[in-house]
Amino acid sequence: MEKGHDTKEKIVYVGDSRIRKRDRSANVPQDYSSYPGKTEAFVPNFLLKEWMVGVVVLVGFLTLTIAEPAPLGYPADPLNTNFIPMPDWYFLFLYQLLKMPYTSGDYVLLGTIAIPGIAFGAMLLAPWLDRGPERRFYRRPIASSLMIVSLVACTYLTWEAWTHYQEELEKNGIIPEHHERRMMAEEAVKQGKPRPVPGKDTLPAIVAADDPAFTNIIQAQCISCHGTELEGGVGPALRGIGDRMGKEEIAEIITNGRGGMPAYANILTAEEIDQVAEWLAKQKEEAAG
Amino acid sequence: MDHDQQQESAHAPARRREMTRRQFLSYTLGGAGAFMVGGTILPMIRFAIDPLLAEKQQGEFVKVIEASKVTSEPQPVEFEVFTVDGWHESKRKMRAFVARGDDGRIYALSPVCKHLGCTVDWATHDPNEFFCPCHGARYTRDGEVLAVARGPLDEYEVREENGWVYLGSLKPNSRV
Amino acid sequence: MFKAIYNWIDERLDITPMWRDIADHEVPEHVNPAHHFSAFVYCFGGLTFFFTVIQILSGMFLTMYYVPDIQNAYYSVDYLQHQVAFGGIVRGLHHWGASLVIVMMFLHALRVFFTGSYKHPREMNWVVGMLLFFVMLGLGFTGYLLPWDNKAYFATKVGIEIASTIPWIGDDIKMLLQGGDTPGAVTLARFFAIHVFFLPGALLTLLAVHFYMIRKQGISGPL
């Protein structure tokens, strides 16, 4: 401010770029007062209505987050084959598209680039593909029907991907990891144990490690699958197995096999199986201390 | 708005005019806004300040040295404490200066300088003082401050059992 | 008091016209659900923005505990969800919000499409909207690698393989995204950077342009 300038004077901005030019081109829409019906001010009248909707949506959303915890599976393991990878639901249509015969194998480019490229490209360029002045969807049948067909296709692909996933789960007897994890956590909490963190739970130590059942038979037959320290590998961990199974059940599994495990009836004698089962049944967390 | 106001004045009784329609709408708008902000932000704030409100871990006692080896001269002992730091679990290395006081009781001082948190050492500067290399803070054998710092060195909880010294969590110095 | 401060600033910056423009503009009847219930379809844009704000806030708070490191990422997520007060809710807001923001954006795009609102003179805003859509999908894709569980790992691997089928530049894109021969430590750090800095930056810029154009051009008229 220059000296002697009256500070009470309202400052006048010169060359204000915010003053709109009056000669608007035809592109700019009419003032709303020229539309039929009532108009109302954005603040507070209209915003209040929007916020009412917002409040209702927020309450529903908070209820959802409280009712359904966000899923978390097991730590990433590149060798895990007991897991059916699925993207989030909004990518399922693409996931399913890539399974189609003409979008896989030699034609994979069709599925990964061409079809999504054309679909999304057409969406991006919609204003130039559908140039007529008509706005009502039922008066522009080509644009509307293309969109409806795409919607139906995406819905179908998503639905197909999901049902196929459910069937695979059922066929292979797989429980999705985040469900299994949650059930285990609830179980542990019910039993008064601390909540297990996958990959961080420590296995109980081996009980009676100098027993000949372990040193002679198990170390010869079992450790290639169950791990040298019985910590698990292809087969499950055997440390602490006595907490989950009794001697009879263990003997039965060794004799006849189960799941991926072969039957040992012809490899081990009944007496050896009995020794092994007896030793395994002793593998309890309490005994390990 | 004009239209609304006309309607308003046509219906509303003429006397009660404490609140205009616009004010009422503004308050409701503020309330709805406050609800939305609160509903989303409050859980997040509680989430962020959780470390403030979390219960302090009670340190376990760790066996460090035989009681018979403790002399009136403070000697450094190193020990490891199992610490859970969020998702990170580790054995944290700690150090204490253990000595027997004139009263015959064993005490253990933390080597963390009370000035700005550097690590003090015994008898590097003066044979009978703890000295901090950062800003030259000095402490007596009992941890009483002689220069620079504002308070005495912290003490560990000490327990003697079967001829061994066990150290627990830190507490303010009780000797000076 | 507040009035004095406001006046002091207003005198220097002349801020009144800015908020007056937003606050006082008249909203037509055909988008007002209080007049025609069917006008609720015009709410989806606002709800998309609402969820975007929730995503930004909850994401900011989640990074207070999350670390993008393959050894610790999973455990930091587990910790913040189960050990920190309200962690389940904050992560839930971010996880379910990610889905809902896509739903709302999808419905908003359909509303714009079926009311023909993308036509002259609003072509540019439609294009910006579609770019926003792609940025959101990118945020979803980079976001679910972050917990580093099996789903994160395999879904990301598949996504990167899809990108690598692009002719000529596919392998370079794969290397750029992955930062190595297999998805690993570098991939996680990159995806974190993209998810937290690059895409939100693009998102906010595009949103500003989107909103500026709405104010400039106004809501499309009734059908």
XYZ file of C-alpha atoms in Angstrom:
688
model
C 0.000 0.000 0.000
C 1.257 3.440 -0.815
C 1.742 5.960 1.923
C -1.245 8.101 2.626
C -3.587 5.584 1.112
C -6.852 5.336 2.947
C -6.730 1.820 4.467
C -10.474 1.821 5.060
C -11.042 2.034 1.362
C -12.264 -1.163 -0.212
C -9.584 -2.592 -2.428
C -10.594 -2.654 -6.047
C -9.183 -5.352 -8.215
C -8.342 -4.274 -11.692
C -8.358 -6.615 -14.626
C -10.096 -9.361 -12.684
C -9.733 -12.553 -14.696
C -12.635 -14.075 -12.791
C -15.106 -11.707 -14.343
C -16.705 -13.848 -16.978
C -17.073 -12.673 -20.488
C -20.684 -12.141 -21.292
C -20.569 -13.458 -24.821
C -20.811 -17.123 -23.982
C -20.699 -19.472 -26.886
C -23.537 -21.871 -27.467
C -21.509 -24.611 -25.712
C -22.221 -23.274 -22.292
C -25.483 -24.547 -20.858
C -28.442 -22.382 -20.064
C -28.916 -20.942 -16.645
C -30.879 -23.363 -14.497
C -33.618 -20.845 -13.930
C -34.585 -21.451 -17.514
C -35.235 -25.130 -16.807
C -38.779 -26.068 -15.869
C -39.655 -26.655 -12.241
C -38.205 -25.381 -9.025
C -34.562 -24.850 -8.394
C -32.913 -24.523 -5.013
C -29.628 -23.249 -3.661
C -26.803 -25.755 -3.400
C -26.014 -24.713 0.188
C -27.848 -25.475 2.396
C -30.948 -26.832 0.665
C -29.634 -29.282 -1.891
C -26.467 -30.273 -0.050
C -28.594 -31.287 2.926
C -30.469 -33.780 0.776
C -27.218 -35.167 -0.575
C -25.833 -35.461 2.931
C -28.938 -37.266 4.115
C -28.181 -39.865 1.466
C -24.565 -39.811 2.612
C -25.538 -40.448 6.231
C -27.697 -43.436 5.289
C -24.943 -44.876 3.098
C -22.344 -44.318 5.809
C -24.419 -46.127 8.431
C -24.835 -49.077 6.079
C -21.154 -49.037 5.223
C -20.012 -48.933 8.849
C -22.372 -51.810 9.637
C -20.777 -53.811 6.832
C -17.236 -53.158 8.039
C -18.116 -54.151 11.572
C -20.058 -57.252 10.532
C -17.569 -58.535 7.996
C -13.846 -58.207 8.772
C -11.545 -57.536 5.833
C -10.102 -60.854 4.626
C -6.483 -61.807 5.136
C -5.106 -65.179 4.029
C -1.812 -66.863 4.810
C 1.592 -65.326 4.077
C 2.532 -65.457 0.398
C 4.102 -68.776 -0.562
C 4.983 -69.110 -4.278
C 4.992 -72.912 -4.013
C 1.522 -73.149 -2.565
C -0.643 -75.280 -4.846
C -3.448 -75.709 -2.379
C -4.753 -72.271 -3.197
C -6.998 -71.060 -6.002
C -5.908 -67.534 -6.866
C -8.820 -65.188 -7.496
C -8.677 -61.480 -8.192
C -11.105 -59.065 -6.590
C -14.602 -59.258 -7.992
C -14.234 -56.274 -10.299
C -11.527 -58.050 -12.282
C -13.379 -61.359 -12.481
C -14.851 -60.647 -15.926
C -11.332 -60.249 -17.303
C -10.148 -63.321 -15.415
C -12.943 -65.401 -16.908
C -12.511 -63.918 -20.372
C -8.956 -65.266 -20.480
C -10.232 -68.823 -20.006
C -12.318 -68.765 -23.192
C -10.966 -70.887 -26.081
C -10.459 -67.943 -28.436
C -8.818 -65.742 -25.844
C -6.202 -68.184 -24.613
C -3.338 -70.185 -26.035
C -2.336 -68.718 -29.400
C -5.117 -66.184 -29.190
C -4.185 -64.809 -25.787
C -3.595 -61.357 -27.266
C -7.246 -61.277 -28.187
C -8.161 -61.710 -24.531
C -5.532 -59.550 -22.904
C -5.302 -56.675 -25.365
C -7.808 -56.731 -28.179
C -11.177 -57.269 -26.492
C -10.526 -55.177 -23.345
C -8.785 -52.596 -25.522
C -11.741 -52.282 -27.864
C -14.264 -52.231 -25.010
C -12.454 -49.654 -22.900
C -11.373 -47.700 -25.967
C -14.971 -47.471 -27.104
C -15.997 -46.296 -23.637
C -13.286 -43.661 -23.640
C -14.280 -42.412 -27.062
C -18.047 -42.736 -26.568
C -18.737 -39.015 -27.129
C -17.237 -39.243 -30.603
C -18.813 -42.574 -31.506
C -22.294 -41.463 -30.496
C -22.381 -37.927 -31.822
C -26.064 -37.227 -32.364
C -27.761 -34.614 -30.220
C -30.316 -37.112 -28.871
C -29.774 -37.842 -25.179
C -32.605 -40.194 -24.274
C -31.268 -43.751 -24.205
C -34.340 -45.249 -25.866
C -33.900 -42.939 -28.816
C -30.332 -44.058 -29.507
C -30.736 -47.809 -29.790
C -27.240 -48.656 -31.043
C -25.308 -47.043 -28.205
C -27.744 -48.254 -25.561
C -27.931 -51.817 -26.827
C -24.125 -52.069 -27.131
C -23.820 -50.934 -23.540
C -26.503 -53.325 -22.350
C -24.886 -56.235 -24.200
C -21.510 -55.386 -22.633
C -23.126 -55.196 -19.206
C -24.801 -58.558 -19.662
C -21.536 -60.061 -20.899
C -19.570 -58.714 -17.923
C -22.218 -59.886 -15.483
C -22.275 -63.319 -17.074
C -18.485 -63.640 -17.042
C -18.317 -62.538 -13.419
C -21.053 -64.950 -12.413
C -19.416 -67.769 -14.365
C -16.020 -67.096 -12.754
C -17.561 -67.090 -9.309
C -19.591 -70.279 -9.689
C -16.593 -72.046 -11.212
C -14.500 -70.944 -8.256
C -17.096 -72.242 -5.812
C -17.231 -75.574 -7.641
C -13.451 -75.894 -7.575
C -13.401 -75.170 -3.864
C -15.991 -77.834 -3.243
C -14.364 -80.382 -5.555
C -10.947 -80.034 -3.939
C -12.266 -79.622 -0.429
C -10.526 -76.291 -0.038
C -11.695 -73.729 2.467
C -10.621 -70.228 1.379
C -7.636 -69.240 3.476
C -9.179 -66.186 5.045
C -12.153 -68.262 6.233
C -9.938 -71.026 7.577
C -7.742 -68.503 9.302
C -10.694 -66.807 10.925
C -12.172 -70.094 12.098
C -8.830 -71.128 13.592
C -8.507 -67.813 15.368
C -12.029 -68.077 16.788
C -11.338 -71.653 17.890
C -8.114 -70.673 19.628
C -9.719 -67.731 21.390
C -12.565 -69.971 22.547
C -10.030 -72.362 24.047
C -8.344 -69.473 25.827
C -5.176 -69.667 23.745
C -3.579 -66.636 22.131
C -4.743 -65.812 18.608
C -2.527 -67.729 16.177
C -0.593 -65.728 13.588
C 0.114 -67.921 10.535
C 3.826 -68.416 9.967
C 4.640 -67.227 13.455
C 3.232 -70.095 15.474
C 5.985 -72.194 16.971
C 5.711 -75.954 16.832
C 6.113 -77.908 20.046
C 9.466 -79.657 20.432
C 9.875 -83.344 19.606
C 9.164 -85.573 22.603
C 11.453 -88.564 23.261
C 13.727 -87.879 20.293
C 15.986 -90.848 21.122
C 13.215 -93.424 20.760
C 14.083 -96.035 18.101
C 10.652 -95.503 16.530
C 11.882 -92.026 15.599
C 15.564 -92.665 14.939
C 15.093 -95.863 12.940
C 11.693 -95.906 11.309
C 10.442 -92.328 11.044
C 13.766 -90.869 9.971
C 13.940 -93.481 7.228
C 10.354 -93.341 5.967
C 8.597 -90.134 6.885
C 10.920 -87.149 6.858
C 11.064 -86.738 3.079
C 7.470 -85.500 3.223
C 6.984 -84.419 6.827
C 10.310 -82.586 7.164
C 13.567 -83.585 8.852
C 12.408 -82.060 12.112
C 8.829 -83.172 11.444
C 8.040 -79.489 10.881
C 5.982 -80.313 7.798
C 6.688 -80.105 4.087
C 4.568 -81.761 1.450
C 2.789 -83.448 4.335
C 1.620 -81.701 7.494
C 3.802 -81.089 10.554
C 3.811 -84.028 12.961
C 5.056 -82.200 16.033
C 2.197 -81.897 18.458
C 0.140 -84.401 16.462
C -0.773 -86.205 19.702
C -2.963 -83.243 20.630
C -5.093 -83.751 17.541
C -5.167 -87.542 17.094
C -5.050 -90.677 19.188
C -2.829 -93.675 18.603
C -5.513 -95.701 16.789
C -6.288 -92.940 14.329
C -2.611 -92.395 13.554
C -2.043 -96.123 13.030
C -5.032 -96.228 10.730
C -3.690 -93.363 8.596
C -0.221 -94.945 8.356
C -1.667 -98.320 7.392
C -4.165 -97.141 4.802
C -2.921 -93.711 3.800
C -5.010 -90.574 3.554
C -5.203 -87.792 0.985
C -1.787 -87.519 -0.657
C -0.195 -89.919 1.812
C 0.390 -93.468 0.565
C -0.544 -96.585 2.558
C 2.345 -98.094 4.497
C 0.735 -101.515 5.121
C 3.180 -103.167 2.709
C 6.236 -101.111 3.633
C 6.197 -101.340 7.411
C 5.292 -104.307 9.560
C 2.261 -104.063 11.822
C 4.598 -103.945 14.776
C 6.569 -101.040 13.323
C 3.376 -99.147 12.559
C 2.305 -99.726 16.123
C 5.606 -98.352 17.446
C 5.435 -95.301 15.197
C 1.811 -94.602 16.090
C 2.570 -94.964 19.747
C 5.493 -92.562 19.501
C 3.514 -90.030 17.438
C 0.621 -90.157 19.895
C 3.103 -89.046 22.549
C 3.862 -85.847 20.593
C 1.818 -83.512 22.743
C 2.406 -79.865 23.403
C 2.229 -80.383 27.153
C 4.795 -83.171 27.125
C 7.126 -81.046 25.005
C 7.049 -78.379 27.724
C -35.420 -19.324 -2.330
C -37.876 -16.505 -2.823
C -40.552 -18.957 -3.661
C -39.778 -20.986 -0.530
C -39.884 -17.941 1.653
C -43.251 -16.973 0.352
C -44.543 -20.421 1.134
C -42.966 -20.233 4.559
C -44.579 -16.947 5.492
C -47.926 -18.170 4.218
C -47.929 -21.217 6.498
C -45.875 -20.323 9.543
C -47.571 -18.580 12.462
C -46.527 -14.966 12.514
C -45.296 -14.740 16.100
C -42.730 -17.544 16.475
C -39.694 -16.360 14.567
C -36.790 -17.711 16.625
C -35.241 -19.625 13.791
C -35.424 -19.000 10.103
C -35.753 -21.802 7.647
C -32.271 -21.148 6.354
C -30.813 -21.351 9.848
C -32.635 -24.588 10.524
C -31.316 -26.071 7.296
C -27.815 -24.900 8.110
C -27.884 -26.515 11.544
C -29.207 -29.774 10.144
C -26.557 -29.625 7.465
C -23.903 -29.071 10.122
C -25.239 -31.968 12.157
C -25.269 -34.329 9.189
C -21.773 -33.205 8.243
C -20.516 -33.648 11.792
C -21.996 -37.149 11.884
C -20.304 -38.135 8.655
C -16.957 -36.680 9.687
C -17.212 -38.224 13.143
C -18.312 -41.619 11.890
C -15.320 -41.930 9.622
C -12.625 -39.987 11.454
C -13.162 -41.067 15.060
C -12.306 -44.764 14.516
C -9.232 -43.651 12.607
C -8.131 -41.265 15.351
C -8.532 -43.994 17.958
C -6.559 -46.290 15.646
C -3.751 -43.749 15.326
C -3.438 -42.937 19.020
C -3.535 -46.585 20.092
C 0.143 -46.617 21.202
C -0.693 -43.838 23.680
C -3.468 -45.834 25.270
C -1.935 -49.299 25.051
C -1.022 -50.909 28.346
C 2.657 -50.849 29.148
C 4.370 -54.211 28.882
C 5.648 -55.405 32.226
C 9.274 -56.371 31.712
C 10.374 -59.817 32.852
C 13.292 -60.292 35.190
C 16.452 -61.416 33.414
C 19.352 -63.231 35.048
C 22.513 -61.174 34.469
C 25.381 -61.798 36.904
C 26.380 -63.744 40.019
C 25.815 -61.661 43.128
C 29.262 -62.544 44.490
C 30.930 -60.859 41.499
C 29.273 -57.506 42.131
C 31.652 -55.000 43.731
C 31.339 -51.398 44.758
C 32.820 -50.501 41.368
C 29.993 -50.256 38.773
C 30.573 -52.854 36.071
C 28.751 -53.090 32.765
C 26.621 -56.193 32.179
C 24.902 -56.927 28.898
C 21.689 -58.867 28.683
C 18.922 -59.531 26.228
C 15.274 -58.775 26.775
C 12.547 -60.294 24.634
C 10.651 -57.315 23.235
C 7.487 -57.181 21.202
C 7.576 -54.025 19.131
C 4.335 -54.011 17.156
C 4.606 -56.934 14.746
C 8.361 -57.182 15.295
C 9.556 -59.542 17.994
C 13.194 -59.527 18.905
C 15.732 -59.932 21.659
C 16.820 -56.409 22.393
C 20.328 -55.949 23.733
C 20.471 -53.932 26.915
C 23.231 -52.786 29.195
C 23.281 -51.959 32.888
C 25.943 -50.864 35.355
C 25.694 -53.142 38.366
C 27.313 -52.242 41.672
C 26.946 -52.817 45.403
C 26.084 -49.673 47.312
C 27.467 -48.595 50.670
C 24.358 -50.076 52.288
C 25.325 -53.466 50.876
C 22.363 -53.592 48.481
C 22.934 -54.295 44.815
C 21.698 -51.701 42.349
C 21.789 -51.403 38.573
C 21.851 -48.145 36.631
C 20.697 -47.545 33.090
C 23.448 -46.172 30.848
C 21.022 -43.844 29.075
C 22.004 -40.255 29.802
C 19.167 -38.162 31.231
C 20.313 -35.164 29.238
C 19.516 -36.178 25.645
C 19.645 -39.953 25.608
C 23.229 -40.778 24.635
C 24.987 -43.698 26.333
C 27.187 -42.982 29.351
C 30.248 -44.986 30.349
C 31.947 -45.485 33.688
C 35.317 -43.949 34.503
C 36.273 -42.859 31.013
C 36.732 -39.238 31.977
C 37.083 -39.210 35.719
C 37.796 -42.458 37.583
C 34.785 -42.077 39.857
C 32.157 -40.752 37.516
C 29.821 -41.749 34.719
C 30.561 -39.582 31.705
C 28.438 -38.909 28.655
C 30.436 -38.263 25.470
C 27.706 -36.208 23.807
C 27.547 -33.069 25.930
C 29.788 -33.965 28.814
C 27.133 -34.824 31.372
C 28.585 -36.381 34.546
C 27.060 -38.570 37.231
C 28.269 -40.027 40.522
C 28.534 -43.716 41.341
C 24.881 -43.664 42.489
C 23.786 -41.930 39.306
C 23.349 -38.499 40.873
C 23.836 -35.792 38.295
C 26.914 -33.525 38.608
C 26.724 -31.523 35.388
C 24.598 -30.760 32.312
C 21.743 -33.241 32.755
C 18.543 -32.496 34.672
C 18.151 -35.647 36.712
C 19.823 -38.809 37.969
C 20.309 -41.957 35.881
C 17.385 -44.406 35.889
C 17.574 -47.620 37.843
C 16.561 -51.171 36.976
C 14.429 -53.188 39.327
C 16.811 -55.611 40.998
C 16.085 -59.003 42.532
C 18.560 -61.382 44.103
C 17.818 -65.081 44.037
C 20.058 -68.096 44.729
C 23.183 -66.022 44.395
C 22.202 -64.464 41.061
C 21.166 -60.925 40.205
C 18.022 -60.473 38.117
C 17.127 -57.196 36.432
C 13.601 -56.072 35.649
C 12.083 -52.922 34.177
C 13.327 -49.378 34.539
C 12.209 -47.076 37.338
C 13.265 -43.613 38.519
C 16.436 -43.492 40.567
C 15.685 -44.220 44.219
C 19.187 -43.727 45.562
C 19.610 -39.977 45.307
C -13.676 -12.892 15.973
C -14.015 -15.338 13.083
C -15.727 -12.666 11.130
C -12.785 -10.308 11.683
C -10.305 -12.928 10.523
C -12.472 -13.739 7.544
C -12.764 -10.101 6.594
C -9.039 -9.596 6.969
C -8.344 -12.440 4.531
C -11.205 -11.537 2.230
C -9.982 -7.984 1.901
C -6.650 -9.252 0.636
C -7.646 -12.310 -1.380
C -11.256 -11.597 -2.293
C -12.288 -15.160 -1.451
C -16.014 -14.505 -1.192
C -16.791 -15.052 -4.889
C -15.048 -18.430 -4.819
C -17.222 -20.067 -2.195
C -20.263 -18.028 -3.155
C -20.036 -19.597 -6.578
C -20.157 -23.070 -5.049
C -22.651 -22.377 -2.298
C -25.195 -20.235 -4.090
C -25.543 -21.883 -7.459
C -29.041 -23.084 -8.076
C -29.610 -26.815 -8.424
C -32.364 -27.770 -10.868
C -35.354 -29.853 -9.940
C -34.614 -32.807 -12.208
C -31.573 -33.878 -10.187
C -33.254 -33.394 -6.827
C -34.464 -36.660 -5.273
C -36.807 -34.695 -3.033
C -38.831 -33.726 -6.123
C -38.520 -36.860 -8.233
C -37.392 -39.946 -6.391
C -35.881 -41.342 -9.574
C -33.349 -38.516 -9.387
C -31.416 -40.561 -6.813
C -29.367 -41.811 -9.770
C -27.744 -38.384 -9.719
C -26.342 -39.144 -6.241
C -23.851 -41.744 -7.388
C -21.225 -39.214 -8.410
C -21.326 -37.579 -5.000
C -21.212 -40.967 -3.280
C -18.178 -41.929 -5.353
C -16.476 -38.819 -4.061
C -17.591 -39.609 -0.513
C -16.047 -43.074 -0.693
C -12.929 -41.653 -2.322
C -12.498 -39.358 0.662
C -12.943 -42.319 3.020
C -10.372 -44.273 1.005
C -7.844 -41.463 1.205
C -8.331 -40.963 4.932
C -8.326 -44.631 5.897
C -5.341 -45.229 3.616
C -3.415 -42.437 5.288
C -4.098 -43.915 8.684
C -3.261 -47.465 7.590
C 0.220 -46.404 6.496
C 0.903 -45.465 10.115
C 1.270 -49.173 10.810
C 1.870 -50.813 7.446
C 5.359 -51.551 6.095
C 5.962 -52.471 2.427
C 8.460 -55.227 3.078
C 8.031 -58.892 2.212
C 9.146 -60.113 5.626
C 6.953 -57.783 7.617
C 4.089 -56.614 5.394
C 1.836 -59.537 6.256
C 2.552 -59.300 9.959
C 2.093 -55.554 10.042
C -1.327 -55.974 8.414
C -2.201 -58.744 10.840
C -1.028 -56.556 13.714
C -2.927 -53.453 12.676
C -6.089 -55.433 12.036
C -6.115 -57.484 15.221
C -3.921 -55.806 17.822
C -4.617 -52.122 17.304
C -7.877 -50.684 18.594
C -10.373 -50.129 15.743
C -7.833 -51.655 13.356
C -10.439 -54.048 12.013
C -12.730 -51.141 11.249
C -10.089 -48.957 9.631
C -8.830 -51.792 7.439
C -12.444 -52.797 6.790
C -13.264 -49.253 5.676
C -10.378 -49.359 3.233
C -11.044 -52.893 1.992
C -14.815 -52.658 1.521
C -14.580 -49.019 0.524
C -12.372 -50.080 -2.380
C -15.195 -52.262 -3.667
C -17.895 -49.703 -3.012
C -16.005 -46.902 -4.718
C -15.897 -49.078 -7.843
C -19.605 -49.885 -7.539
C -20.537 -46.239 -7.116
C -18.271 -45.138 -9.927
C -19.737 -47.800 -12.173
C -23.294 -46.702 -11.399
C -22.310 -43.073 -11.898
C -20.789 -43.882 -15.300
C -23.926 -45.786 -16.296
C -26.112 -42.856 -15.249
C -24.031 -40.508 -17.352
C -24.126 -42.924 -20.257
C -27.853 -43.611 -20.243
C -28.826 -39.987 -19.761
C -26.519 -39.088 -22.656
C -24.816 -36.539 -20.455
C -21.449 -37.159 -22.076
C -22.597 -35.462 -25.261
C -21.645 -32.044 -26.499
C -20.382 -29.955 -24.706
C -19.285 -32.426 -21.991
C -17.122 -34.822 -24.025
C -13.941 -33.894 -22.187
C -15.456 -34.520 -18.813
C -16.505 -38.004 -19.899
C -12.936 -38.718 -20.999
C -11.579 -37.457 -17.669
C -14.177 -39.627 -15.922
C -13.028 -42.697 -17.819
C -9.418 -41.912 -16.912
C -10.550 -41.713 -13.289
C -12.122 -45.131 -13.749
C -8.803 -46.559 -14.970
C -6.905 -44.923 -12.114
C -9.356 -46.467 -9.644
C -8.920 -49.917 -11.172
C -5.158 -49.359 -10.967
C -5.493 -48.450 -7.309
C -7.482 -51.638 -6.720
C -4.897 -53.746 -8.528
C -1.863 -52.261 -6.769
C -3.710 -52.270 -3.455
C -4.295 -55.913 -3.046
C -0.650 -56.884 -3.396
C 0.128 -54.963 -0.255
C -0.915 -57.468 2.478
C 1.438 -60.000 0.831
C -0.761 -63.009 1.446
C -1.314 -65.762 -1.091
C -4.146 -63.969 -2.840
C -2.036 -60.831 -3.144
C 0.914 -62.738 -4.511
C -0.850 -64.839 -7.108
C -3.315 -62.225 -8.302
C -0.457 -59.793 -8.821
C 1.600 -62.382 -10.623
C -1.288 -63.062 -12.987
C -1.881 -59.339 -13.497
C 1.757 -58.755 -14.374
C 1.722 -61.712 -16.777
C -1.304 -60.207 -18.520
C 0.615 -56.950 -18.967
C 3.594 -58.900 -20.339
C 1.550 -60.253 -23.271
C 1.475 -56.796 -24.846
C 3.467 -57.114 -28.080
C 6.994 -55.639 -28.235
C 6.942 -53.732 -24.948
C 5.310 -56.435 -22.770
C 8.522 -57.735 -21.240
C 9.711 -54.245 -20.440
C 6.419 -53.419 -18.748
C 6.678 -56.614 -16.753
C 10.189 -55.724 -15.645
C 9.122 -52.194 -14.815
C 6.237 -53.366 -12.644
C 8.069 -56.269 -11.090
C 11.502 -54.705 -10.677
C 13.083 -58.162 -10.908
C 12.691 -61.624 -12.343
C 10.006 -62.719 -9.893
C 7.507 -60.784 -7.801
C 9.339 -60.006 -4.598
C 10.725 -57.299 -2.365
C 11.202 -54.765 -5.158
C 7.729 -55.448 -6.566
C 6.114 -54.788 -3.221
C 8.010 -51.536 -2.720
C 7.052 -50.372 -6.227
C 3.423 -51.273 -5.885
C 3.340 -49.457 -2.579
C 4.814 -46.337 -4.160
C 2.376 -46.531 -7.077
C -0.582 -47.163 -4.787
C 0.237 -44.458 -2.277
C 1.868 -41.683 -4.296
C 1.609 -41.963 -8.060
C -1.993 -43.042 -8.572
C -3.482 -40.869 -5.798
C -1.608 -37.932 -7.300
C -3.146 -38.661 -10.686
C -6.517 -39.258 -9.038
C -6.581 -35.909 -7.239
C -5.469 -34.028 -10.323
C -8.128 -35.658 -12.483
C -10.774 -35.102 -9.798
C -9.942 -31.408 -9.695
C -10.323 -31.206 -13.469
C -13.554 -33.242 -13.300
C -15.105 -30.933 -10.698
C -13.891 -27.797 -12.406
C -15.585 -28.867 -15.606
C -18.818 -29.708 -13.791
C -18.963 -26.207 -12.286
C -18.021 -24.658 -15.584
C -20.496 -26.596 -17.700
C -23.179 -27.335 -15.150
C -25.252 -30.468 -14.756
C -26.821 -31.657 -17.979
C -30.408 -30.551 -18.427
C -33.508 -32.711 -17.999
C -34.248 -35.304 -20.622
